mmCIF file of C-alpha atoms in Angstrom:
data_model
loop_
_atom_site.group_PDB
_atom_site.id
_atom_site.type_symbol
_atom_site.label_atom_id
_atom_site.label_comp_id
_atom_site.label_asym_id
_atom_site.label_seq_id
_atom_site.Cartn_x
_atom_site.Cartn_y
_atom_site.Cartn_z
ATOM 1 C CA MET A 26 -8.579 30.220 6.254
ATOM 2 C CA GLU A 27 -4.895 29.320 6.526
ATOM 3 C CA LYS A 28 -5.348 28.544 10.236
ATOM 4 C CA TYR A 29 -8.359 26.352 9.404
ATOM 5 C CA PHE A 30 -6.360 24.130 7.053
ATOM 6 C CA LYS A 31 -3.384 24.100 9.412
ATOM 7 C CA ASP A 32 -5.631 22.860 12.219
ATOM 8 C CA ILE A 33 -6.926 20.063 9.975
ATOM 9 C CA GLU A 34 -3.354 19.034 9.139
ATOM 10 C CA ASN A 35 -2.216 19.130 12.785
ATOM 11 C CA ASN A 36 -5.229 17.148 14.006
ATOM 12 C CA THR A 37 -4.755 14.584 11.248
ATOM 13 C CA GLN A 38 -1.079 14.169 12.150
ATOM 14 C CA GLU A 39 -1.991 13.716 15.822
ATOM 15 C CA LEU A 40 -4.572 11.059 15.007
ATOM 16 C CA TYR A 41 -2.096 9.356 12.685
ATOM 17 C CA LYS A 42 0.437 9.160 15.531
ATOM 18 C CA ILE A 43 -2.186 7.495 17.725
ATOM 19 C CA ALA A 44 -3.052 5.021 14.954
ATOM 20 C CA THR A 45 0.649 4.293 14.378
ATOM 21 C CA ALA A 46 1.212 3.616 18.084
ATOM 22 C CA ALA A 47 -1.832 1.328 18.188
ATOM 23 C CA ARG A 48 -0.703 -0.660 15.149
ATOM 24 C CA ALA A 49 2.804 -0.951 16.596
ATOM 25 C CA LYS A 50 1.404 -3.128 19.413
ATOM 26 C CA GLY A 51 1.173 -5.975 16.920
ATOM 27 C CA LEU A 52 -2.493 -6.823 17.442
ATOM 28 C CA ASP A 53 -3.445 -6.195 13.806
ATOM 29 C CA PRO A 54 -2.370 -7.963 10.593
ATOM 30 C CA GLU A 55 -0.248 -4.916 9.675
ATOM 31 C CA ASN A 56 2.063 -2.959 11.978
ATOM 32 C CA THR A 57 1.441 0.411 10.341
ATOM 33 C CA PRO A 58 -1.746 2.308 9.350
ATOM 34 C CA SER A 59 -3.186 1.116 6.038
ATOM 35 C CA ILE A 60 -3.843 4.625 4.711
ATOM 36 C CA VAL A 61 -0.829 6.694 3.676
ATOM 37 C CA LEU A 62 -1.056 10.435 4.283
ATOM 38 C CA ALA A 63 -0.574 12.613 1.199
ATOM 39 C CA LYS A 64 -0.695 16.411 0.925
ATOM 40 C CA ASN A 65 -0.505 16.695 -2.863
ATOM 41 C CA MET A 66 -0.729 14.660 -6.042
ATOM 42 C CA PRO A 67 2.934 13.547 -6.233
ATOM 43 C CA GLU A 68 2.557 12.162 -2.715
ATOM 44 C CA LYS A 69 -0.710 10.465 -3.713
ATOM 45 C CA VAL A 70 1.039 8.787 -6.637
ATOM 46 C CA GLU A 71 3.917 7.627 -4.444
ATOM 47 C CA GLY A 72 1.551 6.443 -1.714
ATOM 48 C CA LEU A 73 -0.544 4.459 -4.184
ATOM 49 C CA ILE A 74 2.360 2.813 -5.989
ATOM 50 C CA SER A 75 4.321 2.117 -2.792
ATOM 51 C CA THR A 76 1.600 -0.335 -1.748
ATOM 52 C CA VAL A 77 2.934 -2.704 -4.434
ATOM 53 C CA ALA A 78 6.491 -1.317 -4.585
ATOM 54 C CA PRO A 79 7.419 -0.149 -1.051
ATOM 55 C CA GLN A 80 11.043 0.297 -2.119
ATOM 56 C CA LEU A 81 9.976 3.399 -4.097
ATOM 57 C CA LYS A 82 8.778 5.308 -1.043
ATOM 58 C CA GLY A 83 11.012 8.203 -0.050
ATOM 59 C CA LYS A 84 13.459 7.663 -2.926
ATOM 60 C CA GLY A 85 12.897 10.952 -4.733
ATOM 61 C CA MET A 86 9.939 10.198 -6.979
ATOM 62 C CA THR A 87 7.731 12.972 -5.564
ATOM 63 C CA LYS A 88 10.467 15.573 -6.061
ATOM 64 C CA ARG A 89 11.025 14.344 -9.606
ATOM 65 C CA ILE A 90 7.304 14.707 -10.387
ATOM 66 C CA ARG A 91 7.296 18.269 -9.045
ATOM 67 C CA ASP A 92 10.373 19.124 -11.120
ATOM 68 C CA LEU A 93 8.740 17.714 -14.254
ATOM 69 C CA GLU A 94 5.561 19.680 -13.535
ATOM 70 C CA LYS A 95 7.604 22.872 -13.384
ATOM 71 C CA LYS A 96 9.108 22.029 -16.767
ATOM 72 C CA TYR A 97 6.068 20.697 -18.649
ATOM 73 C CA GLY A 98 3.045 21.858 -16.659
ATOM 74 C CA PHE A 99 0.553 20.109 -14.405
ATOM 75 C CA LEU A 100 -0.766 16.767 -15.757
ATOM 76 C CA ASP A 101 1.216 16.929 -18.994
ATOM 77 C CA TRP A 102 1.299 13.467 -20.602
ATOM 78 C CA ARG A 103 5.081 13.682 -20.950
ATOM 79 C CA ILE A 104 5.379 13.484 -17.176
ATOM 80 C CA SER A 105 3.633 10.093 -17.158
ATOM 81 C CA LEU A 106 5.925 8.839 -19.918
ATOM 82 C CA ILE A 107 9.156 10.097 -18.360
ATOM 83 C CA LEU A 108 8.196 8.814 -14.915
ATOM 84 C CA ALA A 109 7.401 5.368 -16.321
ATOM 85 C CA GLU A 110 10.683 5.242 -18.241
ATOM 86 C CA GLU A 111 12.821 6.354 -15.304
ATOM 87 C CA ILE A 112 11.268 3.822 -12.936
ATOM 88 C CA ALA A 113 11.677 1.100 -15.579
ATOM 89 C CA ASN A 114 15.355 2.081 -15.763
ATOM 90 C CA GLU A 115 15.596 1.800 -11.931
ATOM 91 C CA LYS A 116 16.501 5.450 -11.438
ATOM 92 C CA PHE A 117 14.959 5.622 -7.966
ATOM 93 C CA CYS A 118 15.426 2.074 -6.653
ATOM 94 C CA LYS A 119 16.180 -1.485 -7.710
ATOM 95 C CA PHE A 120 13.659 -4.204 -8.551
ATOM 96 C CA LYS A 121 14.001 -7.976 -8.680
ATOM 97 C CA ASP A 122 14.125 -8.004 -12.494
ATOM 98 C CA GLU A 123 13.473 -5.926 -15.599
ATOM 99 C CA LYS A 124 9.873 -7.096 -15.929
ATOM 100 C CA GLU A 125 8.981 -5.860 -12.450
ATOM 101 C CA ALA A 126 10.731 -2.539 -13.072
ATOM 102 C CA MET A 127 8.764 -2.002 -16.295
ATOM 103 C CA GLU A 128 5.491 -3.068 -14.676
ATOM 104 C CA ILE A 129 5.917 -0.658 -11.748
ATOM 105 C CA GLY A 130 6.951 2.078 -14.178
ATOM 106 C CA ILE A 131 3.748 1.609 -16.179
ATOM 107 C CA ARG A 132 1.690 1.629 -12.977
ATOM 108 C CA ALA A 133 3.335 4.851 -11.792
ATOM 109 C CA GLY A 134 2.866 6.675 -15.092
ATOM 110 C CA PHE A 135 -0.739 5.486 -15.172
ATOM 111 C CA ALA A 136 -1.248 6.606 -11.549
ATOM 112 C CA TYR A 137 0.000 10.099 -12.363
ATOM 113 C CA HIS A 138 -2.352 10.371 -15.331
ATOM 114 C CA THR A 139 -5.309 9.328 -13.141
ATOM 115 C CA LEU A 140 -4.324 11.765 -10.343
ATOM 116 C CA GLY A 141 -3.331 9.028 -7.896
ATOM 117 C CA THR A 142 -6.962 8.660 -6.825
ATOM 118 C CA VAL A 143 -8.334 5.502 -8.496
ATOM 119 C CA ALA A 144 -7.578 1.786 -8.210
ATOM 120 C CA SER A 145 -6.935 1.257 -11.925
ATOM 121 C CA PRO A 146 -3.104 1.396 -11.776
ATOM 122 C CA LEU A 147 -3.109 -1.428 -9.205
ATOM 123 C CA GLU A 148 -6.247 -3.491 -9.806
ATOM 124 C CA GLY A 149 -7.249 -2.556 -13.366
ATOM 125 C CA PHE A 150 -3.801 -3.024 -14.889
ATOM 126 C CA VAL A 151 -3.134 -6.412 -13.347
ATOM 127 C CA GLU A 152 0.187 -7.542 -14.742
ATOM 128 C CA LEU A 153 2.813 -7.189 -17.431
ATOM 129 C CA LYS A 154 3.874 -10.415 -19.123
ATOM 130 C CA ILE A 155 6.763 -10.973 -21.496
ATOM 131 C CA ARG A 156 5.972 -13.359 -24.329
ATOM 132 C CA LYS A 157 7.645 -14.668 -27.464
ATOM 133 C CA ARG A 158 6.862 -13.582 -31.013
ATOM 134 C CA LYS A 159 6.751 -16.091 -33.837
ATOM 135 C CA ASP A 160 10.386 -15.235 -34.605
ATOM 136 C CA GLY A 161 11.410 -15.881 -30.987
ATOM 137 C CA LYS A 162 11.893 -12.230 -30.036
ATOM 138 C CA LYS A 163 10.181 -10.812 -26.940
ATOM 139 C CA TYR A 164 7.086 -8.625 -26.827
ATOM 140 C CA MET A 165 4.904 -7.189 -24.051
ATOM 141 C CA ALA A 166 1.409 -8.361 -23.058
ATOM 142 C CA LEU A 167 -0.730 -6.196 -20.761
ATOM 143 C CA PHE A 168 -3.252 -7.878 -18.487
ATOM 144 C CA TYR A 169 -6.354 -5.943 -17.485
ATOM 145 C CA SER A 170 -9.392 -6.610 -15.299
ATOM 146 C CA GLY A 171 -12.735 -4.967 -14.489
ATOM 147 C CA PRO A 172 -11.447 -2.161 -12.201
ATOM 148 C CA ILE A 173 -9.758 -0.572 -15.228
ATOM 149 C CA ARG A 174 -13.152 1.084 -15.748
ATOM 150 C CA SER A 175 -12.433 3.507 -12.894
ATOM 151 C CA ALA A 176 -9.815 5.189 -15.103
ATOM 152 C CA GLY A 177 -12.371 6.006 -17.796
ATOM 153 C CA GLY A 178 -11.932 5.195 -21.459
ATOM 154 C CA THR A 179 -9.229 7.773 -22.143
ATOM 155 C CA GLY A 180 -7.273 6.907 -19.002
ATOM 156 C CA ALA A 181 -7.352 3.203 -19.811
ATOM 157 C CA SER A 182 -6.103 3.838 -23.348
ATOM 158 C CA VAL A 183 -3.315 6.074 -22.030
ATOM 159 C CA SER A 184 -2.034 3.133 -19.976
ATOM 160 C CA VAL A 185 -1.485 1.286 -23.269
ATOM 161 C CA LEU A 186 0.350 4.306 -24.670
ATOM 162 C CA ILE A 187 2.582 4.437 -21.570
ATOM 163 C CA ALA A 188 3.335 0.724 -21.877
ATOM 164 C CA ASP A 189 4.230 1.103 -25.556
ATOM 165 C CA TYR A 190 6.573 3.979 -24.718
ATOM 166 C CA VAL A 191 8.329 1.817 -22.118
ATOM 167 C CA ARG A 192 8.462 -1.017 -24.662
ATOM 168 C CA LYS A 193 10.245 1.177 -27.189
ATOM 169 C CA GLN A 194 12.696 2.555 -24.644
ATOM 170 C CA LYS A 195 13.573 -0.938 -23.401
ATOM 171 C CA GLY A 196 13.980 -2.431 -26.867
ATOM 172 C CA TYR A 197 11.100 -4.920 -26.977
ATOM 173 C CA GLU A 198 9.579 -5.869 -30.315
ATOM 174 C CA PRO A 199 5.979 -5.068 -31.347
ATOM 175 C CA TYR A 200 3.302 -7.705 -30.849
ATOM 176 C CA ASP A 201 2.838 -9.838 -33.977
ATOM 177 C CA PRO A 202 -0.758 -11.129 -33.810
ATOM 178 C CA THR A 203 -1.819 -14.119 -35.861
ATOM 179 C CA GLU A 204 -4.979 -13.968 -37.964
ATOM 180 C CA GLU A 205 -6.753 -16.121 -35.343
ATOM 181 C CA GLU A 206 -5.701 -13.787 -32.518
ATOM 182 C CA ILE A 207 -6.957 -10.774 -34.472
ATOM 183 C CA LYS A 208 -10.320 -12.461 -35.071
ATOM 184 C CA ARG A 209 -10.494 -13.390 -31.385
ATOM 185 C CA TYR A 210 -10.671 -9.709 -30.401
ATOM 186 C CA SER A 211 -13.729 -8.961 -32.534
ATOM 187 C CA THR A 212 -15.356 -12.251 -31.526
ATOM 188 C CA GLU A 213 -14.987 -11.470 -27.819
ATOM 189 C CA LEU A 214 -16.391 -7.965 -28.179
ATOM 190 C CA TYR A 215 -19.395 -9.101 -30.203
ATOM 191 C CA ASP A 216 -20.024 -12.033 -27.844
ATOM 192 C CA TYR A 217 -19.996 -9.638 -24.898
ATOM 193 C CA HIS A 218 -22.313 -7.207 -26.679
ATOM 194 C CA ASP A 219 -24.779 -9.909 -27.795
ATOM 195 C CA ARG A 220 -24.689 -12.289 -24.823
ATOM 196 C CA ILE A 221 -23.789 -10.192 -21.748
ATOM 197 C CA THR A 222 -24.732 -6.529 -22.082
ATOM 198 C CA ASN A 223 -24.901 -3.927 -24.823
ATOM 199 C CA LEU A 224 -21.728 -1.913 -25.194
ATOM 200 C CA GLN A 225 -22.131 1.856 -25.224
ATOM 201 C CA TYR A 226 -20.199 1.903 -28.491
ATOM 202 C CA LEU A 227 -19.585 -1.193 -30.594
ATOM 203 C CA PRO A 228 -16.935 -0.770 -33.297
ATOM 204 C CA SER A 229 -17.293 -2.639 -36.551
ATOM 205 C CA PRO A 230 -15.361 -5.917 -36.892
ATOM 206 C CA GLU A 231 -13.088 -4.161 -39.397
ATOM 207 C CA GLU A 232 -12.268 -1.401 -36.902
ATOM 208 C CA ILE A 233 -11.598 -3.889 -34.108
ATOM 209 C CA GLU A 234 -9.370 -6.019 -36.291
ATOM 210 C CA PHE A 235 -7.467 -2.986 -37.576
ATOM 211 C CA LEU A 236 -6.681 -1.986 -33.985
ATOM 212 C CA ALA A 237 -5.799 -5.540 -32.959
ATOM 213 C CA LYS A 238 -3.403 -5.792 -35.889
ATOM 214 C CA HIS A 239 -1.634 -2.494 -35.254
ATOM 215 C CA ILE A 240 -1.467 -2.055 -31.452
ATOM 216 C CA PRO A 241 2.192 -2.854 -30.664
ATOM 217 C CA VAL A 242 1.460 -4.474 -27.282
ATOM 218 C CA GLN A 243 -0.934 -7.349 -26.677
ATOM 219 C CA ILE A 244 -4.110 -6.628 -24.684
ATOM 220 C CA ASP A 245 -5.099 -9.615 -22.558
ATOM 221 C CA GLY A 246 -6.711 -10.466 -19.244
ATOM 222 C CA GLY A 247 -8.539 -13.069 -17.220
ATOM 223 C CA PRO A 248 -12.170 -14.051 -17.834
ATOM 224 C CA SER A 249 -14.879 -11.661 -16.681
ATOM 225 C CA GLU A 250 -17.827 -13.987 -17.383
ATOM 226 C CA LYS A 251 -18.595 -17.718 -17.186
ATOM 227 C CA ILE A 252 -19.573 -17.920 -20.858
ATOM 228 C CA ASP A 253 -16.910 -19.225 -23.236
ATOM 229 C CA VAL A 254 -15.969 -17.238 -26.306
ATOM 230 C CA SER A 255 -17.892 -18.590 -29.295
ATOM 231 C CA ASN A 256 -14.939 -19.002 -31.650
ATOM 232 C CA TYR A 257 -11.140 -18.863 -31.884
ATOM 233 C CA LYS A 258 -10.646 -20.767 -28.639
ATOM 234 C CA ASP A 259 -7.519 -22.441 -27.252
ATOM 235 C CA LEU A 260 -5.026 -19.974 -28.695
ATOM 236 C CA SER A 261 -1.623 -20.487 -27.086
ATOM 237 C CA ARG A 262 -0.884 -16.767 -26.613
ATOM 238 C CA VAL A 263 -4.352 -15.746 -25.385
ATOM 239 C CA GLU A 264 -5.524 -16.453 -21.828
#
Protein backbone atom coordinates (compact mmCIF):
# COMPACT_ATOMS: atom_id res chain seq x y z
CA MET A 1 0.00 0.00 0.00
CA GLU A 2 2.86 2.36 0.83
CA LYS A 3 4.41 1.70 -2.60
CA TYR A 4 1.04 2.40 -4.25
CA PHE A 5 0.78 5.88 -2.74
CA LYS A 6 4.46 6.57 -3.37
CA ASP A 7 3.97 5.74 -7.05
CA ILE A 8 1.02 8.15 -7.23
CA GLU A 9 3.14 10.90 -5.66
CA ASN A 10 6.12 10.26 -7.96
CA ASN A 11 3.96 10.17 -11.09
CA THR A 12 2.18 13.36 -10.04
CA GLN A 13 5.50 15.12 -9.47
CA GLU A 14 6.74 13.99 -12.89
CA LEU A 15 3.61 15.27 -14.61
CA TYR A 16 3.87 18.53 -12.67
CA LYS A 17 7.43 19.01 -13.94
CA ILE A 18 6.20 18.54 -17.51
CA ALA A 19 3.37 21.04 -16.95
CA THR A 20 5.81 23.52 -15.37
CA ALA A 21 8.19 23.24 -18.34
CA ALA A 22 5.30 23.73 -20.77
CA ARG A 23 4.01 26.82 -18.96
CA ALA A 24 7.54 28.24 -18.81
CA LYS A 25 7.50 28.58 -22.62
CA GLY A 26 5.25 31.60 -22.20
CA LEU A 27 2.44 30.47 -24.49
CA ASP A 28 -0.21 30.59 -21.76
CA PRO A 29 -1.59 33.52 -19.73
CA GLU A 30 0.29 32.22 -16.66
CA ASN A 31 3.88 30.95 -16.54
CA THR A 32 3.25 28.33 -13.86
CA PRO A 33 0.62 25.58 -13.44
CA SER A 34 -2.67 26.90 -12.06
CA ILE A 35 -3.12 24.06 -9.56
CA VAL A 36 -0.83 24.02 -6.53
CA LEU A 37 0.21 20.60 -5.24
CA ALA A 38 -0.63 19.92 -1.59
CA LYS A 39 0.01 16.76 0.45
CA ASN A 40 -1.91 17.74 3.58
CA MET A 41 -4.35 20.29 4.94
CA PRO A 42 -1.82 22.96 6.01
CA GLU A 43 -0.46 22.90 2.46
CA LYS A 44 -4.01 23.11 1.08
CA VAL A 45 -4.66 26.19 3.20
CA GLU A 46 -1.42 27.83 2.10
CA GLY A 47 -2.03 26.92 -1.54
CA LEU A 48 -5.55 28.36 -1.46
CA ILE A 49 -4.65 31.61 0.28
CA SER A 50 -1.46 32.14 -1.74
CA THR A 51 -3.60 32.63 -4.85
CA VAL A 52 -4.61 36.03 -3.42
CA ALA A 53 -1.56 36.54 -1.18
CA PRO A 54 1.44 34.94 -2.96
CA GLN A 55 3.82 36.55 -0.46
CA LEU A 56 2.59 34.05 2.17
CA LYS A 57 3.80 30.99 0.28
CA GLY A 58 6.81 29.30 1.84
CA LYS A 59 7.00 31.73 4.78
CA GLY A 60 6.31 29.26 7.57
CA MET A 61 2.53 29.20 7.74
CA THR A 62 2.22 25.44 7.13
CA LYS A 63 4.72 24.67 9.90
CA ARG A 64 2.88 27.01 12.25
CA ILE A 65 -0.42 25.23 11.54
CA ARG A 66 1.16 21.85 12.26
CA ASP A 67 2.63 23.16 15.52
CA LEU A 68 -0.76 24.52 16.58
CA GLU A 69 -2.41 21.20 15.72
CA LYS A 70 0.04 19.43 18.00
CA LYS A 71 -0.87 21.83 20.80
CA TYR A 72 -4.65 22.11 20.37
CA GLY A 73 -5.65 19.15 18.20
CA PHE A 74 -6.77 18.80 14.59
CA LEU A 75 -9.36 21.40 13.45
CA ASP A 76 -9.57 23.14 16.83
CA TRP A 77 -11.23 26.55 16.39
CA ARG A 78 -8.38 28.21 18.28
CA ILE A 79 -6.06 27.39 15.39
CA SER A 80 -8.23 29.42 13.00
CA LEU A 81 -8.26 32.34 15.43
CA ILE A 82 -4.53 32.31 16.15
CA LEU A 83 -3.65 31.92 12.47
CA ALA A 84 -5.88 34.86 11.53
CA GLU A 85 -4.39 37.04 14.27
CA GLU A 86 -0.78 36.22 13.41
CA ILE A 87 -1.27 36.92 9.71
CA ALA A 88 -3.07 40.17 10.57
CA ASN A 89 -0.03 41.09 12.67
CA GLU A 90 2.25 40.30 9.68
CA LYS A 91 4.10 37.51 11.46
CA PHE A 92 4.88 35.63 8.25
CA CYS A 93 5.15 38.42 5.68
CA LYS A 94 4.32 42.06 5.03
CA PHE A 95 1.21 43.43 3.32
CA LYS A 96 0.53 46.78 1.70
CA ASP A 97 -1.53 48.00 4.67
CA GLU A 98 -3.31 46.88 7.83
CA LYS A 99 -6.62 46.31 6.06
CA GLU A 100 -5.08 43.83 3.63
CA ALA A 101 -3.26 42.04 6.46
CA MET A 102 -6.51 41.64 8.42
CA GLU A 103 -8.44 40.55 5.33
CA ILE A 104 -5.89 37.86 4.43
CA GLY A 105 -5.80 36.77 8.07
CA ILE A 106 -9.57 36.28 8.10
CA ARG A 107 -9.40 34.37 4.81
CA ALA A 108 -6.67 32.08 6.15
CA GLY A 109 -8.47 31.32 9.41
CA PHE A 110 -11.65 30.68 7.44
CA ALA A 111 -9.75 28.43 4.99
CA TYR A 112 -8.40 26.32 7.85
CA HIS A 113 -11.88 25.90 9.33
CA THR A 114 -13.23 24.76 5.93
CA LEU A 115 -10.30 22.34 5.38
CA GLY A 116 -8.78 24.36 2.54
CA THR A 117 -11.14 22.68 0.07
CA VAL A 118 -13.91 25.19 -0.75
CA ALA A 119 -14.02 28.56 -2.51
CA SER A 120 -15.73 30.41 0.35
CA PRO A 121 -12.57 32.01 1.85
CA LEU A 122 -11.79 33.60 -1.53
CA GLU A 123 -15.10 34.07 -3.35
CA GLY A 124 -17.68 33.88 -0.55
CA PHE A 125 -15.91 36.31 1.78
CA VAL A 126 -15.31 38.99 -0.82
CA GLU A 127 -13.73 41.88 1.03
CA LEU A 128 -13.08 43.59 4.34
CA LYS A 129 -13.95 47.28 4.47
CA ILE A 130 -13.13 49.78 7.19
CA ARG A 131 -15.91 52.26 7.87
CA LYS A 132 -16.66 55.06 10.31
CA ARG A 133 -19.02 54.84 13.27
CA LYS A 134 -21.29 57.73 14.16
CA ASP A 135 -18.64 58.91 16.64
CA GLY A 136 -15.94 58.85 13.94
CA LYS A 137 -14.17 55.73 15.21
CA LYS A 138 -13.45 52.84 12.84
CA TYR A 139 -15.33 49.55 12.59
CA MET A 140 -15.15 46.52 10.28
CA ALA A 141 -17.64 45.60 7.53
CA LEU A 142 -17.53 42.12 5.97
CA PHE A 143 -18.64 41.70 2.37
CA TYR A 144 -20.08 38.36 1.31
CA SER A 145 -21.42 36.87 -1.92
CA GLY A 146 -23.22 33.72 -3.08
CA PRO A 147 -20.26 31.28 -2.94
CA ILE A 148 -20.25 31.62 0.86
CA ARG A 149 -22.84 28.84 0.72
CA SER A 150 -20.10 26.29 0.00
CA ALA A 151 -18.88 26.74 3.59
CA GLY A 152 -22.23 25.68 5.04
CA GLY A 153 -24.13 27.65 7.64
CA THR A 154 -21.77 26.94 10.53
CA GLY A 155 -18.65 27.63 8.47
CA ALA A 156 -20.04 30.93 7.23
CA SER A 157 -20.89 32.03 10.77
CA VAL A 158 -17.42 31.05 11.98
CA SER A 159 -15.94 33.48 9.46
CA VAL A 160 -17.79 36.26 11.30
CA LEU A 161 -16.42 34.99 14.61
CA ILE A 162 -12.87 34.99 13.18
CA ALA A 163 -13.32 38.53 11.89
CA ASP A 164 -14.59 39.72 15.27
CA TYR A 165 -11.59 38.14 16.99
CA VAL A 166 -9.24 39.98 14.62
CA ARG A 167 -11.23 43.17 15.23
CA LYS A 168 -10.73 42.91 18.98
CA GLN A 169 -7.03 42.12 18.69
CA LYS A 170 -6.45 45.08 16.35
CA GLY A 171 -8.43 47.54 18.45
CA TYR A 172 -11.36 48.34 16.15
CA GLU A 173 -14.67 49.43 17.64
CA PRO A 174 -17.91 47.41 17.38
CA TYR A 175 -20.37 48.24 14.62
CA ASP A 176 -23.00 50.74 15.79
CA PRO A 177 -26.06 50.12 13.58
CA THR A 178 -28.76 52.75 13.26
CA GLU A 179 -32.41 51.80 13.68
CA GLU A 180 -32.84 52.01 9.89
CA GLU A 181 -29.87 49.69 9.28
CA ILE A 182 -31.26 47.18 11.78
CA LYS A 183 -34.66 47.22 10.05
CA ARG A 184 -32.94 46.82 6.68
CA TYR A 185 -31.66 43.37 7.67
CA SER A 186 -35.11 41.97 8.46
CA THR A 187 -36.60 43.68 5.40
CA GLU A 188 -34.04 42.09 3.08
CA LEU A 189 -34.53 38.62 4.52
CA TYR A 190 -38.32 38.80 4.32
CA ASP A 191 -38.18 40.26 0.80
CA TYR A 192 -35.93 37.39 -0.28
CA HIS A 193 -38.20 34.82 1.36
CA ASP A 194 -41.42 36.28 -0.10
CA ARG A 195 -40.23 37.43 -3.53
CA ILE A 196 -37.30 35.18 -4.51
CA THR A 197 -37.37 31.77 -2.81
CA ASN A 198 -38.44 30.34 0.52
CA LEU A 199 -35.66 30.22 3.07
CA GLN A 200 -35.12 26.89 4.80
CA TYR A 201 -35.41 28.71 8.11
CA LEU A 202 -36.84 32.21 8.45
CA PRO A 203 -36.16 33.87 11.81
CA SER A 204 -38.72 36.24 13.25
CA PRO A 205 -38.15 39.97 12.67
CA GLU A 206 -37.34 40.29 16.38
CA GLU A 207 -34.64 37.62 16.15
CA ILE A 208 -33.12 39.18 13.04
CA GLU A 209 -33.08 42.63 14.56
CA PHE A 210 -31.59 41.35 17.81
CA LEU A 211 -28.71 39.80 15.86
CA ALA A 212 -28.27 42.88 13.66
CA LYS A 213 -28.08 45.06 16.76
CA HIS A 214 -25.54 42.92 18.61
CA ILE A 215 -23.17 41.50 15.96
CA PRO A 216 -20.01 43.62 16.43
CA VAL A 217 -19.07 43.63 12.73
CA GLN A 218 -21.30 44.76 9.88
CA ILE A 219 -22.52 42.10 7.42
CA ASP A 220 -22.81 43.51 3.91
CA GLY A 221 -22.42 42.50 0.29
CA GLY A 222 -23.34 43.24 -3.29
CA PRO A 223 -26.79 42.57 -4.76
CA SER A 224 -27.73 38.99 -5.56
CA GLU A 225 -31.00 39.79 -7.35
CA LYS A 226 -32.38 42.50 -9.66
CA ILE A 227 -35.27 43.31 -7.32
CA ASP A 228 -34.80 46.34 -5.06
CA VAL A 229 -35.32 46.02 -1.33
CA SER A 230 -38.84 47.16 -0.47
CA ASN A 231 -37.93 49.56 2.33
CA TYR A 232 -35.02 51.26 4.10
CA LYS A 233 -33.24 52.11 0.86
CA ASP A 234 -30.38 54.54 0.22
CA LEU A 235 -28.63 54.05 3.55
CA SER A 236 -25.15 55.56 3.42
CA ARG A 237 -23.43 52.64 5.19
CA VAL A 238 -25.25 49.83 3.36
CA GLU A 239 -24.34 48.83 -0.20
